[in-house]
Coordinates of C-alpha atoms in Angstrom, one line a residue:
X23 CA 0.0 0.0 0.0
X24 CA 2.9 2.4 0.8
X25 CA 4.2 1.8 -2.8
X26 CA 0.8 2.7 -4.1
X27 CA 0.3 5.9 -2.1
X28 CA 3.9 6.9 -3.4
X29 CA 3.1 6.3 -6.9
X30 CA 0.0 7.9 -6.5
X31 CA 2.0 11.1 -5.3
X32 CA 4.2 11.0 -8.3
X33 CA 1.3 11.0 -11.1
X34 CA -1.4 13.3 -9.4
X35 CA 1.3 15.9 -8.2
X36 CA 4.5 15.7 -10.1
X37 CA 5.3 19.0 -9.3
X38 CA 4.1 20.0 -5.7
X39 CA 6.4 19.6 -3.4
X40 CA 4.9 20.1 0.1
X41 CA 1.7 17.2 -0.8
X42 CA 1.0 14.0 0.9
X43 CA -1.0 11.5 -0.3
X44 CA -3.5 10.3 2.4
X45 CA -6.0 7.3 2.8
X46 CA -6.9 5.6 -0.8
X47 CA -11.1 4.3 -1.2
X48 CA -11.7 2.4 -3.8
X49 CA -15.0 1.3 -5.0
X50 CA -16.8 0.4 -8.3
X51 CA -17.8 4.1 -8.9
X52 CA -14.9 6.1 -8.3
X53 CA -11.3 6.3 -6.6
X54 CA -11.4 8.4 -3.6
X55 CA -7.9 10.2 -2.8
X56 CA -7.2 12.1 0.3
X57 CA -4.4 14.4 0.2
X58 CA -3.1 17.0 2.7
X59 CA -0.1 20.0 2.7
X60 CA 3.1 19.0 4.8
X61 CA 4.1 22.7 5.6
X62 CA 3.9 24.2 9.0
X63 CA 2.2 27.5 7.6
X64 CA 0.7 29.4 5.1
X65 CA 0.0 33.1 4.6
X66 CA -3.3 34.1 5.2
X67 CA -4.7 35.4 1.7
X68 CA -7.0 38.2 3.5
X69 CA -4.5 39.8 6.0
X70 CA -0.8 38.6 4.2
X71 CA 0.1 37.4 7.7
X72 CA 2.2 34.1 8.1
X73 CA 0.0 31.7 10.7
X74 CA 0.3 27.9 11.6
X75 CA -3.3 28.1 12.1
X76 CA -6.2 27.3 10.0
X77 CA -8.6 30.6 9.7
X78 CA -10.7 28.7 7.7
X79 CA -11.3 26.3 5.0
X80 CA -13.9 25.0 2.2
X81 CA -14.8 22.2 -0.1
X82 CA -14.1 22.2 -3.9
X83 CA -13.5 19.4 -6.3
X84 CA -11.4 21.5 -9.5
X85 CA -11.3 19.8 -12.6
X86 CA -8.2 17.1 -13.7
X87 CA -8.3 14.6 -15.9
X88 CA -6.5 12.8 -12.4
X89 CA -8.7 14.8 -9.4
X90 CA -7.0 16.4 -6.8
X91 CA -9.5 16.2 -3.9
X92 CA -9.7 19.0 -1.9
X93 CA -6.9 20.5 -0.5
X94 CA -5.2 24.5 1.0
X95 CA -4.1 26.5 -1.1
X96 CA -0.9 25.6 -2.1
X97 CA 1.5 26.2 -5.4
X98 CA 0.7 24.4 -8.0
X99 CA -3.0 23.2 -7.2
X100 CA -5.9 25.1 -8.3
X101 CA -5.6 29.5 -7.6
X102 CA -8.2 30.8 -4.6
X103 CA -11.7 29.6 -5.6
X104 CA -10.3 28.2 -9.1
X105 CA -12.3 25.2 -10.8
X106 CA -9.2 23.9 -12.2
X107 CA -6.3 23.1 -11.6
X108 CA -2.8 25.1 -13.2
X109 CA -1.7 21.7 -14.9
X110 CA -4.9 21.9 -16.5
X111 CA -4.9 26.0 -17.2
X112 CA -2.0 25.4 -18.8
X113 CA -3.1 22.4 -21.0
X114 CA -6.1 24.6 -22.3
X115 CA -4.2 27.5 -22.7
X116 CA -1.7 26.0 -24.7
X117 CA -4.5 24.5 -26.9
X118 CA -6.0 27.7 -27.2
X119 CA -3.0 29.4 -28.5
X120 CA -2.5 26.6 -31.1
X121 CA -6.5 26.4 -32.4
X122 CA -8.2 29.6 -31.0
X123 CA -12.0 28.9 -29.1
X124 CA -14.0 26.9 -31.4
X125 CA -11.6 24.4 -32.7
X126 CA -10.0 24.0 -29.1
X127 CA -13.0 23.5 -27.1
X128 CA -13.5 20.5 -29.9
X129 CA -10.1 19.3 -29.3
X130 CA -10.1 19.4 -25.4
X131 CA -13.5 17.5 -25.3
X132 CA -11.6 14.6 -27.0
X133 CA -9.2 14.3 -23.8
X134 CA -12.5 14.3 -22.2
X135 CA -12.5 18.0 -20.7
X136 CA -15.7 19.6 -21.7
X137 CA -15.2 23.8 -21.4
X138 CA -16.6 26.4 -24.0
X139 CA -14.8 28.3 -26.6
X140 CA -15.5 31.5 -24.2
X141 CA -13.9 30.1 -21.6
X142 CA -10.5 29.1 -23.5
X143 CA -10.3 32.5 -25.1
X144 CA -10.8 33.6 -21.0
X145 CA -8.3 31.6 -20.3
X146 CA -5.3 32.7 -23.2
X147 CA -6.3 36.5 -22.4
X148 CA -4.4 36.4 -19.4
X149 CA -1.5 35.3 -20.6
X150 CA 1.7 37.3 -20.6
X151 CA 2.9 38.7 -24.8
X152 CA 5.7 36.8 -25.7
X153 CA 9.4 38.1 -25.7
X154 CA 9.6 39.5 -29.5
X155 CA 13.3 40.4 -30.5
X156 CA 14.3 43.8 -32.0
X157 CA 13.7 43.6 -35.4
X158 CA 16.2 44.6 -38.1
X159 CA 14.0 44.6 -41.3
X160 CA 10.4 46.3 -40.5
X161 CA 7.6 46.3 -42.8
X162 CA 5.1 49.0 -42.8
X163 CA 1.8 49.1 -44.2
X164 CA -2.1 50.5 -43.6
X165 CA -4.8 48.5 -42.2
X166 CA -8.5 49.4 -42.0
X167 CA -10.6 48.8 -39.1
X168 CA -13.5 51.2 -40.9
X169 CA -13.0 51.4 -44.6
X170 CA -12.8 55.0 -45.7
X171 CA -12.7 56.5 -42.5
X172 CA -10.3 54.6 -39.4
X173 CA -6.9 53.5 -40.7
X174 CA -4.2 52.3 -38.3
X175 CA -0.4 51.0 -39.0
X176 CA 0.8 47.3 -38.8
X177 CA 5.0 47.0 -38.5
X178 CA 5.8 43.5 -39.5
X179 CA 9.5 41.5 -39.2
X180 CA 9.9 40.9 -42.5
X181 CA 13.0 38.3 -41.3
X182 CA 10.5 36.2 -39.6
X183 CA 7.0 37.0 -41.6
X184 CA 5.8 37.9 -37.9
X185 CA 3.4 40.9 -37.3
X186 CA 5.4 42.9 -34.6
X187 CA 3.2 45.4 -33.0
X188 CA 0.1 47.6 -34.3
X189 CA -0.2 51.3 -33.8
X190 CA -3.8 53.2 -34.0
X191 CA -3.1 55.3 -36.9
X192 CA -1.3 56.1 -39.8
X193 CA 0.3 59.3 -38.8
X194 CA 4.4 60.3 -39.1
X195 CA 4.8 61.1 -35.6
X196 CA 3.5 57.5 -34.2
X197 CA 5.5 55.5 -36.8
X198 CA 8.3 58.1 -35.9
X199 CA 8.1 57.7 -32.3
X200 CA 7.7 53.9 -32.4
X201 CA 11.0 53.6 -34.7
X202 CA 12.8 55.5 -32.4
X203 CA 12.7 53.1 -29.7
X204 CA 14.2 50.3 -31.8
X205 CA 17.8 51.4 -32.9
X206 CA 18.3 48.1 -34.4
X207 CA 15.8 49.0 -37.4
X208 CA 18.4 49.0 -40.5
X209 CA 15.8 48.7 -42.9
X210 CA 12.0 49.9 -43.5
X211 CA 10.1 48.6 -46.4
X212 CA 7.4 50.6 -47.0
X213 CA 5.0 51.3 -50.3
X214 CA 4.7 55.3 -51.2
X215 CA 2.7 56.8 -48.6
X216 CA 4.0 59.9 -47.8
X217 CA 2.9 59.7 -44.3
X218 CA 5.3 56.5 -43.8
X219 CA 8.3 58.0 -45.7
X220 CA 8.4 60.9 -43.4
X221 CA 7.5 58.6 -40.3
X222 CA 10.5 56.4 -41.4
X223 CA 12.7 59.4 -42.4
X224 CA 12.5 61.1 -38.9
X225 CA 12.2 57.7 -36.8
X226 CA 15.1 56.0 -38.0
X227 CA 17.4 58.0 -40.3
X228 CA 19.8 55.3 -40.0
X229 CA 17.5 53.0 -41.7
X230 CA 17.4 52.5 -45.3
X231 CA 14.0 52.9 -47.1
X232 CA 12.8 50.4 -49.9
X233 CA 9.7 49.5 -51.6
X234 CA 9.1 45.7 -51.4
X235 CA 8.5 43.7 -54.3
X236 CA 4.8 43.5 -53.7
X237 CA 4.2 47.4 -54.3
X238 CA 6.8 47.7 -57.3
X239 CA 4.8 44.9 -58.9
X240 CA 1.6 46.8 -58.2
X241 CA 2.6 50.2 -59.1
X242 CA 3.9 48.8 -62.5
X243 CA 0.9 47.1 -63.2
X244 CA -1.5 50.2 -62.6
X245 CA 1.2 52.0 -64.5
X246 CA 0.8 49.9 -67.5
X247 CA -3.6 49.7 -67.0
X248 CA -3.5 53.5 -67.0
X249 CA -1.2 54.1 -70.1
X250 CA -3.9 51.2 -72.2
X251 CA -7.2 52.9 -71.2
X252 CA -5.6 56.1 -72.0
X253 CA -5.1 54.8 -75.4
X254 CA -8.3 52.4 -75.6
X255 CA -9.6 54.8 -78.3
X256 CA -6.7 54.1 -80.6
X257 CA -6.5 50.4 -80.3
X258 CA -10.7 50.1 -80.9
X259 CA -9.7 51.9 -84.1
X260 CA -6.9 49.2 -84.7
X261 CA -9.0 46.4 -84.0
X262 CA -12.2 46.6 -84.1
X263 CA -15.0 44.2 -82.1
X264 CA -16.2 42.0 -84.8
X265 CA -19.3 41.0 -82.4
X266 CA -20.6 44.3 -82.3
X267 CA -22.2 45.8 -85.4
X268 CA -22.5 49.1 -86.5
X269 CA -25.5 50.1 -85.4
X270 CA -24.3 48.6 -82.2
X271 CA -21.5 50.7 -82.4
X272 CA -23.4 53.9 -83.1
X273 CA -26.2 53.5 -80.3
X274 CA -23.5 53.9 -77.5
X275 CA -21.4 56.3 -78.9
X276 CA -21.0 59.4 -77.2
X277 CA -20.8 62.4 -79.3
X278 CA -18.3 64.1 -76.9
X279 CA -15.4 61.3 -78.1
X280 CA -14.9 59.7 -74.7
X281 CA -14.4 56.3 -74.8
X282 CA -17.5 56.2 -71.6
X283 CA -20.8 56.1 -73.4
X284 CA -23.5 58.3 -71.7
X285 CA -26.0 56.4 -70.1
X286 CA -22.7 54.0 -68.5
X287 CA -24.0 53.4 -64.5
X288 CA -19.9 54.2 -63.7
X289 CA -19.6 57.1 -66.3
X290 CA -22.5 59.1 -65.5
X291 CA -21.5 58.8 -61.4
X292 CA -18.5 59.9 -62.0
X293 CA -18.8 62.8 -64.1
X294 CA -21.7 63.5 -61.6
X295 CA -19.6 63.9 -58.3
X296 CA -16.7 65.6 -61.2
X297 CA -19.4 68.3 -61.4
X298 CA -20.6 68.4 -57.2
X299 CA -16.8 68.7 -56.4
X300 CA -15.8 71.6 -58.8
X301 CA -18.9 73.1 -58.0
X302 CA -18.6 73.2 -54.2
X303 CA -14.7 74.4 -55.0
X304 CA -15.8 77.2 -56.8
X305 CA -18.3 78.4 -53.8
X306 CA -15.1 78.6 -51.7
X307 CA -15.6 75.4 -50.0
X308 CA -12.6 73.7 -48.6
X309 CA -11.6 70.2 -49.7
X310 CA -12.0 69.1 -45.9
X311 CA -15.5 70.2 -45.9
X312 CA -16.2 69.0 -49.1
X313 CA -15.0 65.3 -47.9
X314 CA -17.6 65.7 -45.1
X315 CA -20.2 66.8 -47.1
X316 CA -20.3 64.6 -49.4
X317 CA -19.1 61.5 -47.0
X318 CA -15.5 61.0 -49.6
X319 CA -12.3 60.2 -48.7
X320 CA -9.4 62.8 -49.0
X321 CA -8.1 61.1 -51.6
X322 CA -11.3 60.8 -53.6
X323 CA -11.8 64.9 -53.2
X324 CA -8.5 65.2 -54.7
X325 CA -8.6 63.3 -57.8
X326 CA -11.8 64.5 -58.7
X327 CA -11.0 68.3 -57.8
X328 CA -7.4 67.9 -59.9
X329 CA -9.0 66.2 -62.8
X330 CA -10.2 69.2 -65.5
X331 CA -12.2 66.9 -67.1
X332 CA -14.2 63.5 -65.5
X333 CA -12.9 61.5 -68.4
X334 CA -9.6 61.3 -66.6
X335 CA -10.9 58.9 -64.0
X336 CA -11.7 56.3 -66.6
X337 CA -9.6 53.9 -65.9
X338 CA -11.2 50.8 -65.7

């Protein structure tokens, strides 16, 4: 029996130090296992106070795959008034890092723990941000957390493909002050915001700024679609639709020479809010205000308001 009860000490509490394993039942239902603390004291968790006696004490049966009875609180075992115990915290925690809540409240019901998806993501909140080394390629980049209106920064490691922190705008001074913590930043991929290259620029003028492959390949590409529907007019000319007959032709043909027929769902909005913004520029109204007004991004007021004629937004 003394074998068993030391066995039995090993398996349930591999870890604890200061446990003894006491009387063993065993019936056809369950195993019954009495365990007690060996130390001579404990501080009280109310008044901090070291005491070798017991102010008071209460039942509770945490969850274990092995159960530990009921027991003081001791390192190790479950925290004050905790349903489980930290062997089995940690098991769930660890699963919920790997699978997030749905997937690991599936998994941890197949080692026979039955707990929620709320309850893992409960229990992976608390835990402390890993230790993330200083990064010596950064990437920067927008994100939107409201399309057309609330834009924030993500900073990347481009080394490891790991996002490395996120800031709540996209303005030079956060990027700038950000980068200035982190000497180690040698380089700083970016794409051509302005907003980043000064950021980058007064953060970390040590740092050498490039544009990663992803952007140059964009930027060509919208380069070379821009140039082609400049000149769609000239290749139609070139080569002609055969599918489309004349009278076809004719009964979308704009008598203005734009290569947008009137009466196009795109064409007629564009040239539409063309007219609105020049309109509200010429009453003295500031682009800001106009942006409001007519609920458009900055950018959208701009490229209509420095276009002279709508047609120069057909791009598509």
């Amino acid at each position: 029996m003394e074998e068993v009860v030391l066995r039995l000490e090993e398996l349930l509490f591999p870890s604890i130090a200061d446990v003894a394993v006491l009387p063993v039942a065993v019936n056809d239902e369950a195993v019954r296992i009495e365990a007690r603390s060996t130390v001579a004291g404990a501080i009280c968790p109310g008044c901090s106070t070291w005491s070798q006696r017991i102010h008071s004490s209460y039942l509770r049966f945490p969850a274990k795959v092995p159960s530990g009875g009921s027991a003081e609180q001791l390192p190790g075992l479950p925290r004050r008034y905790g349903r489980r115990t930290e062997r089995l915290r940690s098991t769930l925690a660890a699963v919920g890092l790997a699978l997030a809540g749905r997937a690991a409240a599936r998994t941890a019901r197949v080692f026979g723990v039955s707990v929620s998806r709320s309850t893992v993501l409960r229990l992976v909140e608390p835990l402390p941000d890993p230790e993330v080394p200083a990064p010596r390629v950064v990437g920067v980049d927008e994100y939107a957390t409201r399309k057309g209106r609330h834009y924030g920064t993500v900073l990347v490691d481009v080394e490891s493909c790991r996002p490395v922190d996120l800031l709540p705008d996209r303005e030079a001074s956060s990027l700038a002050a950000w980068l200035a913590k982190r000497p180690t930043v040698e380089v700083v991929c970016r794409d051509r915001a302005p907003f980043f290259a000064e950021g980058a620029t007064t953060g970390a003028p040590q740092a050498v700024q490039v544009a990663d492959r992803w952007n140059l390949w964009r930027n060509l590409s919208e380069a070379a679609e821009r140039r082609v529907a400049d000149h769609r007019a000239c290749l139609r000319v070139l080569a002609p639709d055969p599918a489309q007959s004349a009278p076809e032709l004719e009964k979308f043909a704009d008598p203005s020479g734009s290569p947008w027929p009137t009466g196009h769902r795109f064409a007629d909005r564009t040239r539409a809010k063309h007219a609105t913004v020049h309109e509200l520029l010429a009453a003295g109204l500031s682009r800001r205000t106009i942006g409001r007004q007519l609920r458009m991004t900055s950018r959208t007021v701009k490229l209509l308001a420095d276009a002279a004629t709508p047609e120069e937004q057909f791009h598509g």
